[in-house]
XYZ file of C-alpha atoms in Angstrom:
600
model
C -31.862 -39.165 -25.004
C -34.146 -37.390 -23.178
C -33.786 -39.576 -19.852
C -29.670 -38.074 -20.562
C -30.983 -34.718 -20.939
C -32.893 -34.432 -17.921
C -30.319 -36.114 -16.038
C -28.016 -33.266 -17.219
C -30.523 -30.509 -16.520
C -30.927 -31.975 -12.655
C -27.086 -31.900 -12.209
C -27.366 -28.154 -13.743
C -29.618 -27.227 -11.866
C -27.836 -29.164 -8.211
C -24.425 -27.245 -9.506
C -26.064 -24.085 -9.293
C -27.801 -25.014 -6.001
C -24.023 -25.852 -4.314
C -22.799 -22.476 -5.696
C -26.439 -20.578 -5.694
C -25.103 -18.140 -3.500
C -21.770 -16.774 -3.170
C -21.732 -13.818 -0.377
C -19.971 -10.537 -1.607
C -19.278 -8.830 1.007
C -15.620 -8.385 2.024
C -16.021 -9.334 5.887
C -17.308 -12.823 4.050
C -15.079 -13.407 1.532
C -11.831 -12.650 3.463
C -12.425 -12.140 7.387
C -9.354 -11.058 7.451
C -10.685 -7.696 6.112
C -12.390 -7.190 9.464
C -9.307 -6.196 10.835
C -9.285 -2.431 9.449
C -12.932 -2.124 11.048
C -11.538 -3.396 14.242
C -8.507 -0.770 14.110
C -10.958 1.963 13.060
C -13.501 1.640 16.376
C -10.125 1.309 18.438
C -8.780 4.443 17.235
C -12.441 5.951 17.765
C -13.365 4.925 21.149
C -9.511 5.314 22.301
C -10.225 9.330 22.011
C -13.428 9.031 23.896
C -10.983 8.036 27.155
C -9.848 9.729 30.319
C -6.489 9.102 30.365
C -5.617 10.608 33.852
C -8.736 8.738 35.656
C -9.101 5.815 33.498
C -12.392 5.850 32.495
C -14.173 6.580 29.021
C -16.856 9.286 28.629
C -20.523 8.347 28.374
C -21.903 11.126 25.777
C -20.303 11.250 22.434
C -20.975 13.026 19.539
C -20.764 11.800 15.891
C -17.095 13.384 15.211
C -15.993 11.944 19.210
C -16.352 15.223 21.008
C -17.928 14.952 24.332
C -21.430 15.763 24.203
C -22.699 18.347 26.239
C -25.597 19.441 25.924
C -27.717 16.901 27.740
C -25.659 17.788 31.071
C -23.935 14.659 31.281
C -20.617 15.658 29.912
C -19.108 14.328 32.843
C -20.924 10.923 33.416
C -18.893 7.779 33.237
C -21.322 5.449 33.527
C -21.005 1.645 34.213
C -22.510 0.247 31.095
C -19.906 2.475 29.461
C -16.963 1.394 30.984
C -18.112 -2.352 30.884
C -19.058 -2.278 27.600
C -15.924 0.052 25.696
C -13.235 -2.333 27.913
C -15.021 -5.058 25.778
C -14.364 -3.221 22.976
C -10.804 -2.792 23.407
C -10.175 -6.695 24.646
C -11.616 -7.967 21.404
C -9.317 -5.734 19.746
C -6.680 -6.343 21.433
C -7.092 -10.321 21.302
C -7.457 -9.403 17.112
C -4.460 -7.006 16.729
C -1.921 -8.172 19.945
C -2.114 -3.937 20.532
C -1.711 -4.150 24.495
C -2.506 -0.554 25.104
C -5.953 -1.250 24.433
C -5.708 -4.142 26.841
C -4.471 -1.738 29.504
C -7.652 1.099 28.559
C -9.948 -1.905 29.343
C -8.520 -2.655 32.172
C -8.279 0.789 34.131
C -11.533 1.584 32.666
C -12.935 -1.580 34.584
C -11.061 -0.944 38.052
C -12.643 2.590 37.740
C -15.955 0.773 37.575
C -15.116 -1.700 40.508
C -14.065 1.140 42.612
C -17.026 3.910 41.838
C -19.829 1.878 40.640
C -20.011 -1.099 42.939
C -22.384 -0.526 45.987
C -20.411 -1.608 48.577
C -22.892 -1.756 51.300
C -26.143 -3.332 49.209
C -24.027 -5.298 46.263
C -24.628 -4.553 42.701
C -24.168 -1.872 40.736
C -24.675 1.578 39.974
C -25.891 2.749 36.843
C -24.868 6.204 36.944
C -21.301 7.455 37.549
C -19.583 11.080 36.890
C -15.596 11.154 35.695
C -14.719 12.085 38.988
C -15.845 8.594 40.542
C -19.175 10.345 42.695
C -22.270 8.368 42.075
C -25.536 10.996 41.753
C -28.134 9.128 42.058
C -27.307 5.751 44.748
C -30.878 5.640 45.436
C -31.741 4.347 41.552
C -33.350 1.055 41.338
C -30.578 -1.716 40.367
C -31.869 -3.022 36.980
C -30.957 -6.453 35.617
C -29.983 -5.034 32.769
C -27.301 -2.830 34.258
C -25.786 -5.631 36.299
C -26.115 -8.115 33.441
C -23.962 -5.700 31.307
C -21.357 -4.771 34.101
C -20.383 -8.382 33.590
C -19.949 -8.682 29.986
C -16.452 -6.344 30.288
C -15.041 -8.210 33.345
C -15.869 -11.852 31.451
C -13.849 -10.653 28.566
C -10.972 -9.392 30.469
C -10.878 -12.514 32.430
C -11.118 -14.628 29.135
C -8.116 -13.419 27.501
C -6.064 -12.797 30.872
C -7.570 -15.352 33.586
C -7.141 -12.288 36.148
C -8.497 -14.083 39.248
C -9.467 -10.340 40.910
C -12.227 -9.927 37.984
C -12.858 -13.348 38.357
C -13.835 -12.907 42.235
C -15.935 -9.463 41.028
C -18.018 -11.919 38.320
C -18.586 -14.380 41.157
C -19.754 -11.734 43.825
C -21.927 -9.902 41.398
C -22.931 -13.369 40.090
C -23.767 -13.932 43.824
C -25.777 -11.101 44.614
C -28.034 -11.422 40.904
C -28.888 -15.471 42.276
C -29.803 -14.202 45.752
C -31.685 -10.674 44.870
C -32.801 -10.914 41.753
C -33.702 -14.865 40.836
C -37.201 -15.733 41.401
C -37.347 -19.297 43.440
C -40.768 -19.458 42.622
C -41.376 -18.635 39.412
C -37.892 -19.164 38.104
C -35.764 -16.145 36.057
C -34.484 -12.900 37.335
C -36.660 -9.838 37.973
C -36.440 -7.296 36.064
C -35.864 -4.563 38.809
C -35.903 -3.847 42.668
C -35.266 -0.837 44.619
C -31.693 0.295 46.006
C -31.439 -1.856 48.294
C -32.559 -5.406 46.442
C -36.682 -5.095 47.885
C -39.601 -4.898 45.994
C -38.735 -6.696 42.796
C -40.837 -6.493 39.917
C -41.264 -7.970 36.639
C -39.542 -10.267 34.121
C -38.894 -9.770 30.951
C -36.346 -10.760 27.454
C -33.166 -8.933 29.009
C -32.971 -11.441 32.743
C -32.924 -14.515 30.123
C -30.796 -13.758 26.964
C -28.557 -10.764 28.200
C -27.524 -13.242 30.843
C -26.775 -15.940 28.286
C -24.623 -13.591 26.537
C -22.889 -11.318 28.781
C -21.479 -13.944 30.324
C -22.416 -17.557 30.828
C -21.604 -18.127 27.267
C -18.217 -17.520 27.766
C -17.431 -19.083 31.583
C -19.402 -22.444 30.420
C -16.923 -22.744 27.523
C -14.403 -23.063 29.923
C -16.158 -25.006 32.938
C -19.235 -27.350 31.467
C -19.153 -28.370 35.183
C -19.759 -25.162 36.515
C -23.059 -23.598 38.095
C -22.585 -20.937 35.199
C -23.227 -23.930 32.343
C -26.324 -24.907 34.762
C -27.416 -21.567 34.692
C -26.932 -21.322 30.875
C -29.419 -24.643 30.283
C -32.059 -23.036 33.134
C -31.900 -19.980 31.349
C -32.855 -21.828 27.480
C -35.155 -23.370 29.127
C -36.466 -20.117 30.036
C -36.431 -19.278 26.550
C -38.040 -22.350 25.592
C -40.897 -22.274 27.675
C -41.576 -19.150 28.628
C -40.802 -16.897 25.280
C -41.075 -18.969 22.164
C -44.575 -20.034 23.043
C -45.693 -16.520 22.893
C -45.105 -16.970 18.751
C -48.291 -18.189 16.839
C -49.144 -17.848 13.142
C -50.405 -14.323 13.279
C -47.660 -12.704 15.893
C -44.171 -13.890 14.437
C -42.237 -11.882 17.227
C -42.388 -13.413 20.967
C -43.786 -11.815 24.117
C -40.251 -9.440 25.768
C -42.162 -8.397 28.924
C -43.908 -9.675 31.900
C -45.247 -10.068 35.112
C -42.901 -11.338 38.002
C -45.024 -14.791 37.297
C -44.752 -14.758 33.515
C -48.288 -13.254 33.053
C -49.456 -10.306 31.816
C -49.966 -7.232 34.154
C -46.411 -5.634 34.183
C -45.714 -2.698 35.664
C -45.075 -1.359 32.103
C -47.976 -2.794 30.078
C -46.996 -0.761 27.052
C -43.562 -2.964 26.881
C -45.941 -5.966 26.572
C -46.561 -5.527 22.673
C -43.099 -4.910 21.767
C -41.167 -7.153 19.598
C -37.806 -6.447 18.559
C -35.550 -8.086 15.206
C -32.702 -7.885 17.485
C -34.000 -9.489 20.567
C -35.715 -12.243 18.402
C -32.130 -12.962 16.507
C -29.944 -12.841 19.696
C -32.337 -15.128 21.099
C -32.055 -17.448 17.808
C -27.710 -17.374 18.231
C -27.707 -18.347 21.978
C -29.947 -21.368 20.789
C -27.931 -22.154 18.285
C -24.438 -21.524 20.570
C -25.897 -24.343 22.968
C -26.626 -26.496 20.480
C -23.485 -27.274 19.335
C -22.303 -28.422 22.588
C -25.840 -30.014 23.701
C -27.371 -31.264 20.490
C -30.854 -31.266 21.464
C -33.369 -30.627 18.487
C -35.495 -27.846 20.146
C -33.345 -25.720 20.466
C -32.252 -25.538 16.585
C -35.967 -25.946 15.736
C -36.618 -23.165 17.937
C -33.608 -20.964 16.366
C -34.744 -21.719 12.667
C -38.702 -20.861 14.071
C -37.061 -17.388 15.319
C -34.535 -16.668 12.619
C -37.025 -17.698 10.050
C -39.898 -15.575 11.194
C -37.371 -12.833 11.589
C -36.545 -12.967 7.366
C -39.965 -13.226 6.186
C -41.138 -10.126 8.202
C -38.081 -7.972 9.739
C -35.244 -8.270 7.132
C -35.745 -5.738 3.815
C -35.332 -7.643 1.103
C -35.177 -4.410 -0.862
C -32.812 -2.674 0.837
C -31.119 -5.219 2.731
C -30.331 -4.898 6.564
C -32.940 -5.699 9.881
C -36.016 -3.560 10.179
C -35.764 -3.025 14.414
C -38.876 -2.551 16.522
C -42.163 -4.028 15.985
C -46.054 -3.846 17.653
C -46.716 -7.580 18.418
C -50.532 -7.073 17.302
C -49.862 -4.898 13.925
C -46.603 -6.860 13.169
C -45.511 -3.200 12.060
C -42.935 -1.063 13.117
C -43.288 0.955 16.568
C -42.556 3.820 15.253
C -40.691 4.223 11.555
C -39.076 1.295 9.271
C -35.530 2.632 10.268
C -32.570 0.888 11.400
C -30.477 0.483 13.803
C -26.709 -0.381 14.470
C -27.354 -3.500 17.025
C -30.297 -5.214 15.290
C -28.001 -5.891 12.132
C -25.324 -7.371 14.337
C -28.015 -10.074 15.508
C -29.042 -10.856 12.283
C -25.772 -11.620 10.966
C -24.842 -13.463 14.356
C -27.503 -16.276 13.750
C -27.198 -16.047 10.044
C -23.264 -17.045 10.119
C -24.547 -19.698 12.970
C -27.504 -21.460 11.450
C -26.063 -20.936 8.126
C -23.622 -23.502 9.069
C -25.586 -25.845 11.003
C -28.732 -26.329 8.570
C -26.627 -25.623 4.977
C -29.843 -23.660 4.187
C -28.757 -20.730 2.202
C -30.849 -18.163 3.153
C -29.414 -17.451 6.394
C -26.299 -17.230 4.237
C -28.053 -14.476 2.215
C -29.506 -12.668 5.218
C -26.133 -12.238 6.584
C -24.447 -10.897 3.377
C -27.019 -8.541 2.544
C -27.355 -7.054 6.587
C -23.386 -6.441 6.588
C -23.463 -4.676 2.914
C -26.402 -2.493 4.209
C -24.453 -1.915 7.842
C -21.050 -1.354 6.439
C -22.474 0.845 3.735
C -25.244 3.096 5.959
C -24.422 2.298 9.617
C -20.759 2.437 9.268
C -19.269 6.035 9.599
C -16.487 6.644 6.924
C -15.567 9.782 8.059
C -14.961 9.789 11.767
C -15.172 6.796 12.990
C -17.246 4.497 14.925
C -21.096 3.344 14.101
C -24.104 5.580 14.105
C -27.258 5.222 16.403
C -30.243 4.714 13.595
C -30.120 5.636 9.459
C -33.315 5.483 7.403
C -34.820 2.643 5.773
C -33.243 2.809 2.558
C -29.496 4.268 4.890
C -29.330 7.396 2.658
C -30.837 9.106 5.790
C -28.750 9.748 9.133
C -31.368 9.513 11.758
C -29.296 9.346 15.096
C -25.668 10.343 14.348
C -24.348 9.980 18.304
C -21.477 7.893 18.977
C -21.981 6.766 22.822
C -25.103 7.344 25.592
C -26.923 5.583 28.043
C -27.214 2.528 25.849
C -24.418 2.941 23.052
C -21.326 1.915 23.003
C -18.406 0.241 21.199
C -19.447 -3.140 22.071
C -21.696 -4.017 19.652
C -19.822 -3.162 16.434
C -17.118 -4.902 17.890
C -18.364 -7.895 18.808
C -20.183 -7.820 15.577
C -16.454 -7.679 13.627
C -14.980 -9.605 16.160
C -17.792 -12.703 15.540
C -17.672 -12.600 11.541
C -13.878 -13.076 11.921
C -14.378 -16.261 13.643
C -17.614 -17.848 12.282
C -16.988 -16.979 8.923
C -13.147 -18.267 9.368
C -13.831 -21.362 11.162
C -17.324 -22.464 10.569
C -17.734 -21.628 6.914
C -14.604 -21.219 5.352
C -12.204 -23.797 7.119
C -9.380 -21.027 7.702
C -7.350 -20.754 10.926
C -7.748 -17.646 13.133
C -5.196 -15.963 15.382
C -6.014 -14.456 18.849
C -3.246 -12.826 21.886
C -4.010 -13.886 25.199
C -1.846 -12.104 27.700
C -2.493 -14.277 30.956
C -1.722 -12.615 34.318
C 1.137 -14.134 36.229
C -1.333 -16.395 38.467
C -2.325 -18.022 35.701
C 1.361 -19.319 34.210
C 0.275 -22.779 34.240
C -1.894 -24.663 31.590
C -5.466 -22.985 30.320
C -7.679 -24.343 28.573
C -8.806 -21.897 25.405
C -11.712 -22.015 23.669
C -12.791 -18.298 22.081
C -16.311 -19.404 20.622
C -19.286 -22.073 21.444
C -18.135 -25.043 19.228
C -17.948 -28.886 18.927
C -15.079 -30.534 20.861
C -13.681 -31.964 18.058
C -14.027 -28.829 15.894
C -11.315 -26.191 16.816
C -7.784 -27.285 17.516
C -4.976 -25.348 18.579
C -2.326 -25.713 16.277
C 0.291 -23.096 16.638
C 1.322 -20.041 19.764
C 3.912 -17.985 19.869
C 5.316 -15.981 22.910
C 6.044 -12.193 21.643
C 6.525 -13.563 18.476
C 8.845 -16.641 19.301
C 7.270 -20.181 18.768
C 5.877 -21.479 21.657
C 6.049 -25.749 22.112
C 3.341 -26.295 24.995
C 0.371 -27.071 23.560
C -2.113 -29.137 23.371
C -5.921 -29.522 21.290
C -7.534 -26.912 23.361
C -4.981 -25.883 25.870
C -2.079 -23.772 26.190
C 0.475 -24.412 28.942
C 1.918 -20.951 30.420
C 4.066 -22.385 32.593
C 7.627 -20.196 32.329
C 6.438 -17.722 30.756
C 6.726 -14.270 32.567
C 4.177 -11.811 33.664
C 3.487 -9.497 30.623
C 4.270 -11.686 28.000
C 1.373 -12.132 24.870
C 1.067 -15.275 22.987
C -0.567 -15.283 19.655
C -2.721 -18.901 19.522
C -3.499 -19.814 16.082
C -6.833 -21.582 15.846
C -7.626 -24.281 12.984
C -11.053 -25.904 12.243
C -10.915 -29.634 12.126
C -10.799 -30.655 8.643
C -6.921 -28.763 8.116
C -4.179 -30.316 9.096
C -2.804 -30.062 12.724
C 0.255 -29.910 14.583
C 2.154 -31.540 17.168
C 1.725 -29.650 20.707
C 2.939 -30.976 23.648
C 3.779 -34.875 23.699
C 0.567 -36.124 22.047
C 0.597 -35.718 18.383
C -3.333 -35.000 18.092
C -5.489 -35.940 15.308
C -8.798 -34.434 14.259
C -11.799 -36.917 13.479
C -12.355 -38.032 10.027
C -15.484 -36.173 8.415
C -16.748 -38.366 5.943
C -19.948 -38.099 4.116
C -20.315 -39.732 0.853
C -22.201 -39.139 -2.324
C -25.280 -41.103 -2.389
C -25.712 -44.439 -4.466
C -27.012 -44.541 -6.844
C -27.540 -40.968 -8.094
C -29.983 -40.030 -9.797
C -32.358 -42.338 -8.287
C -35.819 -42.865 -8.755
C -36.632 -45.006 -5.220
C -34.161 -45.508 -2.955
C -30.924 -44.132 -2.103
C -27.663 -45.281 0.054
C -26.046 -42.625 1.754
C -22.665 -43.793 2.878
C -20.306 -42.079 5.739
C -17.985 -43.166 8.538
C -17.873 -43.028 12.166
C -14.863 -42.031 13.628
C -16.168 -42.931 17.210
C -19.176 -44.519 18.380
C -22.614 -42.918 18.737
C -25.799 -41.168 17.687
C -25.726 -40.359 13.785
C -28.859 -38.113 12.421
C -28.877 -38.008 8.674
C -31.432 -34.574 7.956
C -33.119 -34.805 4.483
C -34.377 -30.812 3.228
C -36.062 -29.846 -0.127
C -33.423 -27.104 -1.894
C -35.974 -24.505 -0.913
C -34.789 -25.656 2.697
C -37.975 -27.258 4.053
C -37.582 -30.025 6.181
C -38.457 -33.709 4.475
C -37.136 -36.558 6.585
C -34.422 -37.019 9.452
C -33.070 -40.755 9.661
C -31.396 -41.694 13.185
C -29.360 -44.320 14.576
C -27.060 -45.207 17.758
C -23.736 -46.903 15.546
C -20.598 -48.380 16.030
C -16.784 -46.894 14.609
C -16.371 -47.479 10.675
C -17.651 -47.229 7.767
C -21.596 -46.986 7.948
C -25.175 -45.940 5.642
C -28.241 -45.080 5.636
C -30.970 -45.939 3.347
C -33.489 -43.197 2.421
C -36.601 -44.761 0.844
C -37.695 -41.624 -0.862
C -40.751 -40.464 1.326
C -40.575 -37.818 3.639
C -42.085 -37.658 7.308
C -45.704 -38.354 6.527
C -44.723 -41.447 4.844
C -45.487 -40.075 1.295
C -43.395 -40.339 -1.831
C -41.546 -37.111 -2.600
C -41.364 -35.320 -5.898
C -38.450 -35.459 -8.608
C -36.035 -32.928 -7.653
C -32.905 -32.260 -5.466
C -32.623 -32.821 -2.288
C -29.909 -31.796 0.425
C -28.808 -34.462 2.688
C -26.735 -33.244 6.311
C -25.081 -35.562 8.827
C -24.275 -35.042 12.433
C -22.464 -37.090 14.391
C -23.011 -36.844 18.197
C -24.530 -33.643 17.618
C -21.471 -32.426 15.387
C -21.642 -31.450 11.992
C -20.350 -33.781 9.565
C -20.932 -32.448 6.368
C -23.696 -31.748 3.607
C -24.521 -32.999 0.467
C -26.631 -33.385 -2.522
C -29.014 -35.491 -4.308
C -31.133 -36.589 -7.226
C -34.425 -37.518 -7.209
C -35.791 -38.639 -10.552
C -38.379 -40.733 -11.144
């Protein structure tokens, strides 16, 4: 009787562990609830632009006016323009509204045409309304020329417009031959006007490149020199930043000498460690991991991610405290918070969430969006502000748009929860427009995240709202459609059911991890599953508190297939009664996660 009753207690206790957390916010629960957000920022940022030159103002204030008393009411700058058009594609690819496509797209010819220096390549940073550039004599920064690319990627994602196309190559061009270091690898940080003198490295050449851009173009060429980049540029973070971590500085190392040293030309930059940068760094690991399963780089992302909720997330309050002194591990400044560091947070949360099962990233993300959309989120105008208080009862920053602000973070941030949360966590379809320019009415290949192969299939399109019969897994064929037209491409995680495209009827693999045998168990333990194709299978054994036990790995054959788990963990020693969570990956896909009892 009492062997029953502790039996029953265990499977209590494992039932509240598979629903120990259930996430309340409404982005979570329904993504589709993302939409109004997405709607809201359009109709903000939509009065923020010049409709007679095509271009969206730099200085707002909180209720959208232009802001004028810094005298820069008239600036236009490129980080603006680059970073609003991204606004309005996500929205547009959300809502199929193509007036928002077309703002996006003027306001990025008025970049190409004002801010591109056409006789020393690269771009301005500073442009007035009128198209005149002030100050041509700046230094070009790698973050200004990282960011002009994130708008024309977009656009050329959701349109395959081979002029911004040619304008991401060139600029792509001039970063690899100014600005990459042949000798100490990464990109500078900054060089004069005219490309000379170039100084410094620091967190912005590695992961702002990662994410402006070669995210995206990989996706859709894992041939290309942008993929190559993409691993150089990991390995970057790999080597150069994640080493800087140690038991008694959590946060890693932003700034440095041209050769990775210290001795910058901004030494005070040295000790600064950001939530945000740490968290961004954590997603792009965890992006490339899905498509190159390599173990560093999730060990890396759970080293970042988890240093990042045991020191920057309030567990009070909820939401990401932002900038930290590497040698105090306190704030810079203040314990406020700001709009972009939450979006990170809830980036790798959603991610690693999903690829570890560990519940806490789960819980991270849920309480940063309650905290953002509660605080951050302005109900009464519009848009997001700058920087509330720790506890958000306090507006700190109200403006709108500057220098650095913009609609693309809240954006992407809504834009991101709609499809992790639909895809990865929740196994629900998600719909996207596409509105591909007429040299591109042939067959494209579509992929709108970093995800397995074999996790994302097409499996519906219609052409301005007529079904639409050539398809295929990750493709959509254009061909006779005309110039103008928007198709809405319904995407479906694997495990749903798909439909026919084109001629081949395809059929998603077979996840299928078993319950362990027997259960309870009080030695050993067959974990049963089956391969779909051949390859490398990595069963992952955690304690429910998440910490790594065991990880059991094997090249197999197709069909059914186990593993045997002996009870000990790593070191070789018996583990303790309890539960344990079991997680399969096949070829470095997820393939499901489980529980078990221990009882001895």
């Amino acid at each position: 009787m009492k062997l029953f009753r502790e039996i029953f207690a265990l499977f209590l206790v494992c039932a509240v562990f598979l629903h120990a957390y259930t996430p309340t916010h409404p982005w979570l629960t329904n993504p589709e609830n993302t939409r109004p957000h997405l709607d809201s920022l359009a109709t903000f940022w939509e009065g923020t632009f010049n409709h007679e030159t095509g271009a969206f103002y730099t200085e707002i204030k909180r209720n959208g006016d232009i802001e004028t008393k810094w005298g820069t009411a008239d600036y236009a700058s490129t980080l603006t323009q680059s970073r609003n058009a991204y606004a309005m594609i996500r929205i547009f690819m959300v809502n199929g509204d193509t007036s928002y496509l077309n703002m996006a797209e003027r306001a990025l010819r008025f970049m190409r045409a004002h801010a591109w220096d056409e006789s020393r390549g690269g771009w301005y940073t500073v442009v007035k309304m009128d198209g005149s550039v002030p100050y041509p004599n700046d230094r070009k920064t790698i973050f200004q020329n990282l960011y002009a690319l994130l708008g024309l990627t977009a656009y050329w994602e959701c349109t395959r417009d081979p002029e911004m196309k040619s304008w991401i190559d060139e600029t792509f061009d001039v970063l690899e031959n100014r600005m990459w270091d042949t000798l100490h690898d990464g990109y500078f940080e900054y060089a004069n006007a005219n490309w000379s003198y170039p100084k410094d490295k620091s967190f912005n050449g590695i992961v702002d490149a990662i994410t402006t851009h070669l995210v995206t173009l990989s996706m859709h060429d894992p041939e290309s020199r942008y993929m190559s980049r993409w691993l150089e540029q990991t390995d970057l973070i790999l080597t150069k930043l994640v080493p800087t971590i140690t038991p008694s500085t959590p946060f890693f190392k932003e700034y440095f000498s041209a050769s990775w040293g210290d001795g910058s030309t901004d030494p005070g930059r040295e000790e600064w460690g950001n939530s945000g940068h740490m968290n961004k760094a954590s997603w792009c690991l965890a992006r490339l991991y899905r498509s190159n399963p390599q173990e560093t780089y999730l060990d890396a992302a759970e080293l970042i991610t988890g240093n990042m909720y045991d020191y920057a997330f309030d567990k009070e309050h909820g939401g990401m405290w932002g900038a930290f002194n590497r040698s105090t591990n306190l704030p810079n400044w203040n314990w406020n918070k700001s709009w972009w560091e939450q979006q990170q947070a809830v980036m790798a949360g959603l991610q690693l969430y999903d690829l570890t099962g560990k519940v806490l990233y789960l819980q991270m993300a849920d309480s940063t969006l309650h905290f953002y959309t509660r605080y951050l989120v302005d109900h009464q105008y519009g848009g997001v502000f700058a920087e509330v208080s720790n506890d958000g009862q306090t507006i700190i920053n109200d403006g709108k748009g500057g220098g650095w602000k913009a609609g693309y973070h809240a954006s992407e941030y809504a834009y991101y929860v709609y499809l992790y949360q639909s895809l990865l966590n929740l196994d629900q379809p998600v719909t996207l427009h596409f509105r591909p320019h007429e040299s591109a009415l042939n067959q494209q290949k579509l992929k709108p995240l970093a995800i397995e192969d074999d996790r994302l299939w097409i499996t519906a399109v219609e052409k301005n709202g007529d079904p639409w019969k050539t398809f295929g897994k990750d493709f959509v064929d254009f061909s006779h459609a005309e110039p103008g037209d928007v198709f809405t491409v319904t995407f479906s995680p694997d495990s749903m059911i798909q439909y026919v495209g084109t001629q081949n009827a395809y059929t998603p693999k077979t996840i299928a991890l078993q319950q362990n045998y027997p259960n309870p168990f009080n030695a050993s333990t067959v974990i049963p599953f089956r391969m779909d194709e051949p390859g490398q299978a990595d069963l992952t054994i955690y304690h429910l508190n998440g910490a790594f036990v065991q990880r059991i790995s094997s090249t197999l054959s197709t069909g059914e297939q186990t593993f045997t788990w002996d009870g000990k963990d790593v070191s070789g020693r018996n583990v303790a009664s309890g539960i344990y969570v079991y997680q399969l990956r096949i070829n470095g896909r997820h393939a499901g996660t489980r529980t078990m009892i221990m009882m001895k």
